Short mmCIF file of C-alpha atoms and ligand atoms in Angstrom, two decimals:
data_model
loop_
_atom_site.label_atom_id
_atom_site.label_comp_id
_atom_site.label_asym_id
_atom_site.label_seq_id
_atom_site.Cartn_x
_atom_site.Cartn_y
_atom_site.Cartn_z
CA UNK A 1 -8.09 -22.57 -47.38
CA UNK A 2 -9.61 -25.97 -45.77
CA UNK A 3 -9.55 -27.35 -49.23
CA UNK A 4 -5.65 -26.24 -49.15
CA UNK A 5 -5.13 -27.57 -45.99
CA UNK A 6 -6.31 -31.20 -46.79
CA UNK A 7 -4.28 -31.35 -50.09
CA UNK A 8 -1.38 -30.01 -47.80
CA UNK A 9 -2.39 -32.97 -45.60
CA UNK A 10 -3.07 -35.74 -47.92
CA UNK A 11 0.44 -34.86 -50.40
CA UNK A 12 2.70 -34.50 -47.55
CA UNK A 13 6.06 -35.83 -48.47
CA UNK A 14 6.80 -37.68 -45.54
CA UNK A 15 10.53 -38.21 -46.19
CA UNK A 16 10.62 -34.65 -45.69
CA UNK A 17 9.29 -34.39 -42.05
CA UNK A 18 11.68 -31.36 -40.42
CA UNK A 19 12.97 -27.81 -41.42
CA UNK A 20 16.58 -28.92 -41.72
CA UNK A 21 17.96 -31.20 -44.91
CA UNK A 22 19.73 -31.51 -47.68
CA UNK A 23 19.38 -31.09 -51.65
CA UNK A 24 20.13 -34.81 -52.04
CA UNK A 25 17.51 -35.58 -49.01
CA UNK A 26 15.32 -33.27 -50.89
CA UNK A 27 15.32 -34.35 -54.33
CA UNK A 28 15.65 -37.63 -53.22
CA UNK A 29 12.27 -37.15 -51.16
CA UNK A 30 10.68 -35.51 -54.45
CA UNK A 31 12.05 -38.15 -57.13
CA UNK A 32 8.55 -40.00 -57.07
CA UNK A 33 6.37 -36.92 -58.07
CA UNK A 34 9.25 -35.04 -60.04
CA UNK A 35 9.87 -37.62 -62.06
CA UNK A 36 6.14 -38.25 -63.15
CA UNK A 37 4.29 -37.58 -66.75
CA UNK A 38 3.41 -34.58 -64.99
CA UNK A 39 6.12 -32.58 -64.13
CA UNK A 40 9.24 -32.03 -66.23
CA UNK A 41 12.56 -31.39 -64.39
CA UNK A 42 15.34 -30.14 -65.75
CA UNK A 43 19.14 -28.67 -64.75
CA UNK A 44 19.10 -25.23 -65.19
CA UNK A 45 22.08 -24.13 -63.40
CA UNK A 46 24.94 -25.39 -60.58
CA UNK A 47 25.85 -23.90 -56.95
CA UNK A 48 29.49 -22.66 -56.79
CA UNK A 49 30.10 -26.26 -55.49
CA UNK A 50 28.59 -27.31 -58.39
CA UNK A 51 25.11 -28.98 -56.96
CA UNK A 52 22.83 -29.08 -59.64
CA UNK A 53 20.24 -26.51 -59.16
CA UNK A 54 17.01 -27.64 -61.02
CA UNK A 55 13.38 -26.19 -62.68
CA UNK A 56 10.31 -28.53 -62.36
CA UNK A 57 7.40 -27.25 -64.74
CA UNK A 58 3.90 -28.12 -64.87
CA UNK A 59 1.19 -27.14 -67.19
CA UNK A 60 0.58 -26.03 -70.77
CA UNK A 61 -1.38 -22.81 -69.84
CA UNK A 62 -0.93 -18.90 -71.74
CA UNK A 63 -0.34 -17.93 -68.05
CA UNK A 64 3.48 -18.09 -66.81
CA UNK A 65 4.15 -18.27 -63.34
CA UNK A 66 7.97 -18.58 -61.22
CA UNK A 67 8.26 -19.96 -57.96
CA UNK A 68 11.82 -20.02 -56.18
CA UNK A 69 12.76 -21.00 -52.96
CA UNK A 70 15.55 -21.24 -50.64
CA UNK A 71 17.99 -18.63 -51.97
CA UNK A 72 18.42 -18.00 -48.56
CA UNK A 73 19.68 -21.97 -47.18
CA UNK A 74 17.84 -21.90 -43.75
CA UNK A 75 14.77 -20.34 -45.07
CA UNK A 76 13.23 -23.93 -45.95
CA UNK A 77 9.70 -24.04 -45.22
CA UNK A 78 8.61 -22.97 -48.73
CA UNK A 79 10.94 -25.81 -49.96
CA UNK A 80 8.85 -28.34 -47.94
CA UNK A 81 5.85 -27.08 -49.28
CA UNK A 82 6.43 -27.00 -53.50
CA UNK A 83 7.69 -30.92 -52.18
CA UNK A 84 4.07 -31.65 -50.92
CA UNK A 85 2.72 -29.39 -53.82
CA UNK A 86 4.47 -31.53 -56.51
CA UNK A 87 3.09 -34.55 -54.85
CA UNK A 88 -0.57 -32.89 -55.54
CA UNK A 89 0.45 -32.12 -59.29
CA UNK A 90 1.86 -35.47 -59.91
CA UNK A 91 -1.16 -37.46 -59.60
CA UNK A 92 -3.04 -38.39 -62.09
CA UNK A 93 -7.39 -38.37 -62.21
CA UNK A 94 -9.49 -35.72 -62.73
CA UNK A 95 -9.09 -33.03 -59.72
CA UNK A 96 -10.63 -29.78 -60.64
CA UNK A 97 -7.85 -27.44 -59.12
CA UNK A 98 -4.97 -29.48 -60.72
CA UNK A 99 -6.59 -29.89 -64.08
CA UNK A 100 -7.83 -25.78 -63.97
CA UNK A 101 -3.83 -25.18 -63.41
CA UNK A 102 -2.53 -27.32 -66.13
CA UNK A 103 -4.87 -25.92 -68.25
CA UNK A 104 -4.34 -22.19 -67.77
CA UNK A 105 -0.82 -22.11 -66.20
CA UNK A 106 2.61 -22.78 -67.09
CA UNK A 107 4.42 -22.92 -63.43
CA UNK A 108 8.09 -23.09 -63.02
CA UNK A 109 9.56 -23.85 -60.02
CA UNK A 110 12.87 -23.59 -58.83
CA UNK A 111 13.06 -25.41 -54.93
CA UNK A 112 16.15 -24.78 -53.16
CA UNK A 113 18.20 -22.15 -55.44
CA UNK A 114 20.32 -21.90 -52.82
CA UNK A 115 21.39 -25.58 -52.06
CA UNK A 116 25.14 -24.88 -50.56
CA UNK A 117 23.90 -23.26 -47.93
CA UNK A 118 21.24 -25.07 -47.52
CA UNK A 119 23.72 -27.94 -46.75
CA UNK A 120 24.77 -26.25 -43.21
CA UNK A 121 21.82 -24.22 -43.04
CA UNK A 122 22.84 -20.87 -43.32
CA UNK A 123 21.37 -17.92 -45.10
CA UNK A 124 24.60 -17.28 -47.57
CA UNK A 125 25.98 -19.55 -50.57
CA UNK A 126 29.00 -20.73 -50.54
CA UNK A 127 31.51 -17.47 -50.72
CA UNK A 128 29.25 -15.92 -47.83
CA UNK A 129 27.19 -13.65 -50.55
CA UNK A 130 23.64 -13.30 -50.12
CA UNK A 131 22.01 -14.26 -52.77
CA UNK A 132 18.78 -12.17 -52.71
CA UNK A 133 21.61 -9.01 -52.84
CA UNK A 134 22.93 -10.06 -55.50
CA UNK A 135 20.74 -9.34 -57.87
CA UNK A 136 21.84 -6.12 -59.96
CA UNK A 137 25.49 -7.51 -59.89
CA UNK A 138 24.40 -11.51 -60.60
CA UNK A 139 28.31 -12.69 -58.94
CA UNK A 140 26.87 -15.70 -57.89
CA UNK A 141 25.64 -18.69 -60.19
CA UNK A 142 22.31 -18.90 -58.20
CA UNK A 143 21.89 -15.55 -58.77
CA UNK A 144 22.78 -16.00 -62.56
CA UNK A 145 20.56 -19.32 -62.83
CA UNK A 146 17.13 -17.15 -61.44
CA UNK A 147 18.31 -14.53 -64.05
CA UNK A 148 18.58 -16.47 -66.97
CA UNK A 149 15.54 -17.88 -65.77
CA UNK A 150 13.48 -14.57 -65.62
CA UNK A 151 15.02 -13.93 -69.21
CA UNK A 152 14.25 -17.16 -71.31
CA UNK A 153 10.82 -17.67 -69.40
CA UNK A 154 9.31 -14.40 -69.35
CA UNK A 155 6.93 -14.92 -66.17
CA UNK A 156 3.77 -12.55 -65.93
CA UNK A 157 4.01 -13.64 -62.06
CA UNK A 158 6.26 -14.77 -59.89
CA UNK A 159 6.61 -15.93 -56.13
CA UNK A 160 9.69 -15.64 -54.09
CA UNK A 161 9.48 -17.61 -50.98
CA UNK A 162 11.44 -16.97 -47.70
CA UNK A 163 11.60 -17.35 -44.11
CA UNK A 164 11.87 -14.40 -41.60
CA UNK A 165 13.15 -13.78 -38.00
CA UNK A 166 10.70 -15.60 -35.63
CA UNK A 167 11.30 -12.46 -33.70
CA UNK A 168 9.38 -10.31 -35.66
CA UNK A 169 5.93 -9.31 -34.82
CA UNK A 170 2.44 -7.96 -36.37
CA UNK A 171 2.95 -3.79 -35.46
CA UNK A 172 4.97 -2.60 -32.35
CA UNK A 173 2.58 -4.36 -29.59
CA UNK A 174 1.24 -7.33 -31.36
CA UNK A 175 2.10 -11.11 -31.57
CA UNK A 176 4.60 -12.72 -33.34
CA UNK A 177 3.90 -12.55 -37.38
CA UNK A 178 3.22 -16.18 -38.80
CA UNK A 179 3.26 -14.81 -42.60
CA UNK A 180 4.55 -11.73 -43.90
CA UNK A 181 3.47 -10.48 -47.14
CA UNK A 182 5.19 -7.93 -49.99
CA UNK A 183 4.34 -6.65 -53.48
CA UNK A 184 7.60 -5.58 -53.45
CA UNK A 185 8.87 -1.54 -55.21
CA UNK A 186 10.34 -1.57 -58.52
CA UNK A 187 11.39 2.33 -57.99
CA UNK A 188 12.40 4.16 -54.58
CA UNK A 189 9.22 6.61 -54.93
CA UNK A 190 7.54 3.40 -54.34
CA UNK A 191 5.48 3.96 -57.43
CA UNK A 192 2.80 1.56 -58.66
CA UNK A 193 2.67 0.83 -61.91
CA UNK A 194 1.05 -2.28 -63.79
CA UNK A 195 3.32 -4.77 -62.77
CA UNK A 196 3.32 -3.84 -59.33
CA UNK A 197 -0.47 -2.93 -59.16
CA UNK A 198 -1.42 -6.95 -59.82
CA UNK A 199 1.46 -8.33 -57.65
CA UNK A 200 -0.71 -6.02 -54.85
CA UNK A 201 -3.88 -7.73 -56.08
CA UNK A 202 -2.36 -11.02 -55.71
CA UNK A 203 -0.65 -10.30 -52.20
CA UNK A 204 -4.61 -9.04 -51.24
CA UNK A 205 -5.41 -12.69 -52.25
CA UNK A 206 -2.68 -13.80 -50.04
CA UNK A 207 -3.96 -11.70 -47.18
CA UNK A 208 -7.47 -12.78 -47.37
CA UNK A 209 -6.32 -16.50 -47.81
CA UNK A 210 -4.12 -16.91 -45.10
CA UNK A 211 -6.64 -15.07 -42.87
CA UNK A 212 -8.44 -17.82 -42.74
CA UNK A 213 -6.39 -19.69 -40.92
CA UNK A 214 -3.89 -17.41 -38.78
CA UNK A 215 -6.14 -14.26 -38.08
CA UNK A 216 -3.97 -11.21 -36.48
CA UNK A 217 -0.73 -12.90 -37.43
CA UNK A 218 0.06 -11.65 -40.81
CA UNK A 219 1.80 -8.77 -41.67
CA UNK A 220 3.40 -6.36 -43.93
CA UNK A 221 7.15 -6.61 -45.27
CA UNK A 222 8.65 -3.71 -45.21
CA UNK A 223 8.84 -2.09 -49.02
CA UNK A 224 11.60 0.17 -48.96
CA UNK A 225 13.21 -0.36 -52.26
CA UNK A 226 16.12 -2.29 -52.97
CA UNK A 227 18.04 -2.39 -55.84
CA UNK A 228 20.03 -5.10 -54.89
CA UNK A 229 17.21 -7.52 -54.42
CA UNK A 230 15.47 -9.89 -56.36
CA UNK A 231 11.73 -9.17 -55.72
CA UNK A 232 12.40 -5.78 -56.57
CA UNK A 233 14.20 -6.34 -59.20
CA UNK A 234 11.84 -9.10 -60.96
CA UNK A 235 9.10 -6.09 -60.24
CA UNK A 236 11.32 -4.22 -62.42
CA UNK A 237 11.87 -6.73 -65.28
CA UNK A 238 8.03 -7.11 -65.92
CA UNK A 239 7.27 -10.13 -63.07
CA UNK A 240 4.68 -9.48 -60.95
CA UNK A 241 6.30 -10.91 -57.86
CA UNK A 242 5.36 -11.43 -54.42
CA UNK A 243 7.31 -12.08 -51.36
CA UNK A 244 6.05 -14.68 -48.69
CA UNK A 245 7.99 -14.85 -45.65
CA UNK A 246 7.31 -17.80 -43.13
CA UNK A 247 8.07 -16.35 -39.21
CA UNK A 248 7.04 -18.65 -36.40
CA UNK A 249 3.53 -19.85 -34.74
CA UNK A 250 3.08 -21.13 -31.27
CA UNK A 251 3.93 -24.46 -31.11
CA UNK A 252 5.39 -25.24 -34.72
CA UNK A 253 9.22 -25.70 -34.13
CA UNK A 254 9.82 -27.61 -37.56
CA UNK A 255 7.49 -25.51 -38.85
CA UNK A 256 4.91 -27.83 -40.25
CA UNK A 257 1.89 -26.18 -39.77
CA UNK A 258 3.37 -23.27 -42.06
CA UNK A 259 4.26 -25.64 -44.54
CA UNK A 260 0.56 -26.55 -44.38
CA UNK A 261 -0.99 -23.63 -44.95
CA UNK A 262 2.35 -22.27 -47.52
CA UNK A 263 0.40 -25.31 -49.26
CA UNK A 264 -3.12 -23.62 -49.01
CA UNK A 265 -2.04 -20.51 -49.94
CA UNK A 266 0.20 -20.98 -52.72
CA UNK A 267 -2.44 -23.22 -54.15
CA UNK A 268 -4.88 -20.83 -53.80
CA UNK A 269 -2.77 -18.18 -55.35
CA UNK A 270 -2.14 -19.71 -58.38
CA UNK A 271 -5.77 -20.99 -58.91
CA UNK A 272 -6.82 -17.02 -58.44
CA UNK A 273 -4.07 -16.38 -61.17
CA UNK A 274 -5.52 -19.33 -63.01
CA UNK A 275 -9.33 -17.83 -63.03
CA UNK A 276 -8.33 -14.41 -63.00
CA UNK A 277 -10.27 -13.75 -59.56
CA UNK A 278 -7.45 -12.19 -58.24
CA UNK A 279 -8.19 -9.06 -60.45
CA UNK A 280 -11.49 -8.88 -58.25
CA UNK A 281 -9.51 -8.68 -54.92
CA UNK A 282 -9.16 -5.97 -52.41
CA UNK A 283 -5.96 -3.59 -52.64
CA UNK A 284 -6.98 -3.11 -48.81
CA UNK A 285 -6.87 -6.85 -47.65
CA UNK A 286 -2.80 -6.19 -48.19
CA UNK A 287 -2.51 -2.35 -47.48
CA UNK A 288 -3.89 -2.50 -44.09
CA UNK A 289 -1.98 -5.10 -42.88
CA UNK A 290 0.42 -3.95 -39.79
CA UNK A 291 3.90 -3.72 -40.66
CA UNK A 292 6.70 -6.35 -39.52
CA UNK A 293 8.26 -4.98 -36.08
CA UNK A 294 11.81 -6.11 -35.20
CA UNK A 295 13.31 -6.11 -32.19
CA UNK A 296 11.53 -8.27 -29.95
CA UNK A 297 13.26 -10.50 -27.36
CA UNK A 298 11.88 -13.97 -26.36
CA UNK A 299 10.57 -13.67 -23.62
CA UNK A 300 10.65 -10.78 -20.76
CA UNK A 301 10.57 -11.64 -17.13
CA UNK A 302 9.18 -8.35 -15.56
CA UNK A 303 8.55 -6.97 -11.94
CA UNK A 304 10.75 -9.91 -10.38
CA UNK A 305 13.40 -9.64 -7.66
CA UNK A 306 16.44 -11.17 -8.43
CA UNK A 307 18.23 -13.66 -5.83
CA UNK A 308 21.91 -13.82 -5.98
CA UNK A 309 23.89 -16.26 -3.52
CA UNK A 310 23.69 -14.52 -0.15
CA UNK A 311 22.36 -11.07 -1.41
CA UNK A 312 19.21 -8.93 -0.67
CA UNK A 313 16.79 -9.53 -3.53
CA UNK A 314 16.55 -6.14 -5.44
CA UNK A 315 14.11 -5.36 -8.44
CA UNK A 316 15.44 -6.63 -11.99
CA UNK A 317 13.54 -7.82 -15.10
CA UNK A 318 15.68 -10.26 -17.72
CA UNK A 319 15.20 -10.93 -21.47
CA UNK A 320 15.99 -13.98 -22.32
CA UNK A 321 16.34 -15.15 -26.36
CA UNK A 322 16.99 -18.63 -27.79
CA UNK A 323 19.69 -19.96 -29.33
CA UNK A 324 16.60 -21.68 -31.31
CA UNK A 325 14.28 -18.53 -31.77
CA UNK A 326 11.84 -21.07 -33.76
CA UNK A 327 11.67 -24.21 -31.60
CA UNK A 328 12.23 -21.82 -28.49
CA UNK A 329 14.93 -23.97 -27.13
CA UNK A 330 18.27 -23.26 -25.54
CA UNK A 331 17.95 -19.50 -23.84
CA UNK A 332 20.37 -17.36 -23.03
CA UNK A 333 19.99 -14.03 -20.97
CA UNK A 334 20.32 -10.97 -23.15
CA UNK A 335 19.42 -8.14 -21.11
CA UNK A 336 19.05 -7.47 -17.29
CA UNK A 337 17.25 -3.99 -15.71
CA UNK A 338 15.04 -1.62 -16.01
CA UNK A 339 13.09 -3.59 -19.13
CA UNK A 340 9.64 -2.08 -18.68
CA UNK A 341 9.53 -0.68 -22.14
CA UNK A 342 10.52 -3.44 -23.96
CA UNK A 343 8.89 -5.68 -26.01
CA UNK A 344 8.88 -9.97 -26.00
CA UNK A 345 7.22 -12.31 -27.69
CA UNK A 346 6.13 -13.89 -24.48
CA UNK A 347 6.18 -11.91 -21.51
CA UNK A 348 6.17 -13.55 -18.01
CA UNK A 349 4.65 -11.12 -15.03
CA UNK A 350 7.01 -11.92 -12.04
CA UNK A 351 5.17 -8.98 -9.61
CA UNK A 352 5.91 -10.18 -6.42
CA UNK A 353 7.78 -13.19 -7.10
CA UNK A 354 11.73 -14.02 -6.68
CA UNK A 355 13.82 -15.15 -9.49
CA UNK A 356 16.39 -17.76 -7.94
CA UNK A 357 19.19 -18.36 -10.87
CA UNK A 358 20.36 -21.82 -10.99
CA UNK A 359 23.77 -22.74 -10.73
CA UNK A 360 24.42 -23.21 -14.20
CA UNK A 361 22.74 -19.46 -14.74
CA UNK A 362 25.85 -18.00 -12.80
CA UNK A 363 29.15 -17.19 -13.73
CA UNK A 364 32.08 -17.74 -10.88
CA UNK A 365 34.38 -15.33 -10.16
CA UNK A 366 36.76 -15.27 -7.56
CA UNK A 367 34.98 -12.55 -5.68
CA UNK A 368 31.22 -14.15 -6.03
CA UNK A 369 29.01 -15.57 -8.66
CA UNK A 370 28.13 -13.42 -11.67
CA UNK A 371 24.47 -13.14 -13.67
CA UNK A 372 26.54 -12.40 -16.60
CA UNK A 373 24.55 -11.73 -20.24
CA UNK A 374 24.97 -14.93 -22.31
CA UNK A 375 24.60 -16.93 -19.65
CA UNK A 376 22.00 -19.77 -19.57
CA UNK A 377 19.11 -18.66 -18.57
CA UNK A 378 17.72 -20.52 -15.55
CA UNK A 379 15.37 -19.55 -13.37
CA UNK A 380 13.43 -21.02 -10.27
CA UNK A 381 10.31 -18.66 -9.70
CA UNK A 382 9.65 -18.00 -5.99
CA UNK A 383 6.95 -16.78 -3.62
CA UNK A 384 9.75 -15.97 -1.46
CA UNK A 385 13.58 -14.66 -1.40
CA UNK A 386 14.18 -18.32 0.81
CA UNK A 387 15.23 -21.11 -1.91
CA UNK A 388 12.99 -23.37 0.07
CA UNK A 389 10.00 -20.85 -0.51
CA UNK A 390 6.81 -22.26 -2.72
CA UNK A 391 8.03 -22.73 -5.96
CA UNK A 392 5.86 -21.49 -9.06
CA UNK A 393 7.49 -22.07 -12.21
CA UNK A 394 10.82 -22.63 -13.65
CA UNK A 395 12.31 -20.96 -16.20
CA UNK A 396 14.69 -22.39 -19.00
CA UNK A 397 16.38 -25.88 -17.24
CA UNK A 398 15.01 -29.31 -18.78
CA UNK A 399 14.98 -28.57 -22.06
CA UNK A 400 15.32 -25.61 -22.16
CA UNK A 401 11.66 -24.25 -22.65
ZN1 ZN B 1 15.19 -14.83 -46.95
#
């Protein structure tokens, strides 16, 4: 992983430097490395508004390996990372890793299969299907291009690489998951046959890797079958695929220290594909992972009394989510009560303290203000129900922290 992590520091495309851009920002960014002895791109398909959607391959190895990314258009943090990985491969001299995966692997990317949506960053292409259900039918031509793709290729692995809800956490009581992992079900017994028994071994690699780095904060995908989907699917047609979905860490709003260690990982993946190691890894490193719970709010403000314009405080707690669930910016009050049982990423303890709504936190009406849900949420936290009492933290206003 440290290894990882300096190649992830030392390749970084800086022309890529935030979570949000464009397939001509983004192949613009990778032209230098893409377009090296190296790699070979090539167009292997278009968008429905006809963006070229492209393949960059590297190595002459017996071993074939996929990577796609971005079939969802705001899931871009993988895309960052394959930029800052082709950097690595691109170089020339004599680095062990590179030279062990040219020499065993053949890897074929795909970066951004999805680049219509990418364009306004939204999960769908550009008729509003989602691509990763679209996978038994094949409507779409992303769908088509991965599929044609699987067919002429014939990968023994292959990697598809998302981004989840920031609001999902490691099991029902624990923090907010970083990395999720999946080896995803080819059948809805959930059987395990061959194919899916190495994409295990190689999500146990994953597990163990990223470990390393983000202890507690990786979790399980959830592996209900899905026979619309692609993972599943590629598990069906012989690829031994696993899913990596980036969530959210603590202070990461572009998401650049999971681009990082997507780096580390990915690398590290492919070199245990590349020396066969991962046949040596522990089923158990993935299987006891905590599942991905849904469901959280942002943050919980519990055990307050609330403070509205001439009114006795009485006893409510407020969830509050972002508009920006990633960056945490721009919240918005979702729920107001009883909220004792439910669950936050960040809960604030207000026992004993007053919650004093700004102005811009109310609602007028013509019979009094209104704490209505949706509205922003600012808060002044108070010792006291006077708004001249010792203030102790605010909640939401100046940028909406
Ligand atoms: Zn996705």
């Amino acid at each position: 992983m440290n290894t990882g992590l300096q190649i992830a520091a030392r390749y970084r495309v800086e022309a890529i430097p935030a979570r949000r851009f464009t397939h001509a920002e983004f192949w613009t960014a990778v032209g230098p490395s893409v377009n090296s002895s190296a790699l070979k791109t090539a167009p292997i398909g278009e968008s429905m508004l006809g963006r070229p959607i492209r393949s960059v391959t590297f190595g002459q190895g017996p071993t074939k390996v996929l990577l796609w990314s971005q079939m969802h258009g705001d899931e871009s943090t993988a895309s960052m990372s394959l930029a800052d990985i082709f950097r690595f491969l691109a170089e020339g001299g004599g680095d062990p890793l590179r030279e062990r995966l040219r020499r065993e692997l053949t890897i074929v990317f795909i970066p951004m299969l999805n680049p219509d949506g990418a364009e306004v960053f939204q999960r769908e292409n550009a008729v509003g299907i989602d691509v990763n259900r679209d996978a038994r039918r094949l409507s779409t031509p992303e769908a088509a291009t991965l599929k044609k793709m699987q067919e002429s290729f014939r990968p023994e692995f292959g990697f598809n690489l998302h981004d989840q809800n920031a609001r999902t956490r490691v099991g029902r009581r624990g923090v907010q998951s970083g990395i999720a992992l999946l080896a995803p079900a080819y059948d809805s017994a959930l059987s395990y046959n061959d194919v899916r028994s190495r994409a295990r071994l190689v999500a146990a690699a994953l597990a163990t890797t990223f470990a390393h780095a983000i202890p507690g904060r990786i979790a399980k995908y959830d592996d209900a079958f899905n026979p619309r989907a692609f993972g599943d699917l590629m598990q069906q047609w012989g690829t031994s695929t696993v899913l990596i979905e980036s969530g959210a860490l603590p202070d990461d709003p572009q998401k650049q220290r999971l681009r990082a260690l997507n780096v580390a990982a990915i690398l590290a993946a492919l070199d245990a594909i590349a020396t066969k190691s991962y046949a040596a890894a522990d089923p158990a490193a993935y299987e006891s992972l905590p599942f991905n719970q849904g469901g959280a709010f942002d943050v919980l403000i519990l055990g307050g009394q609330l403070v509205m314009p001439s009114k006795p405080p009485m006893p409510v707690d407020l969830a509050i989510n972002y508009d920006d669930a990633v960056a945490r910016m721009r919240g918005r009050v979702r729920d107001s009560g009883d909220l004792t049982d439910a669950i936050a990423i960040d809960t604030v303890n207000a026992s004993g303290l007053f919650l004093h709504p700004s102005p811009a936190a109310l609602s007028t009406s013509p019979a009094g203000p209104m704490l209505r849900l949706g509205n922003v949420a600012e808060f002044d936290l108070r010792r006291g129900p006077s708004a001249s009492s010792e203030l102790v933290r605010r909640i939401g206003g100046e940028g909406q922290r």
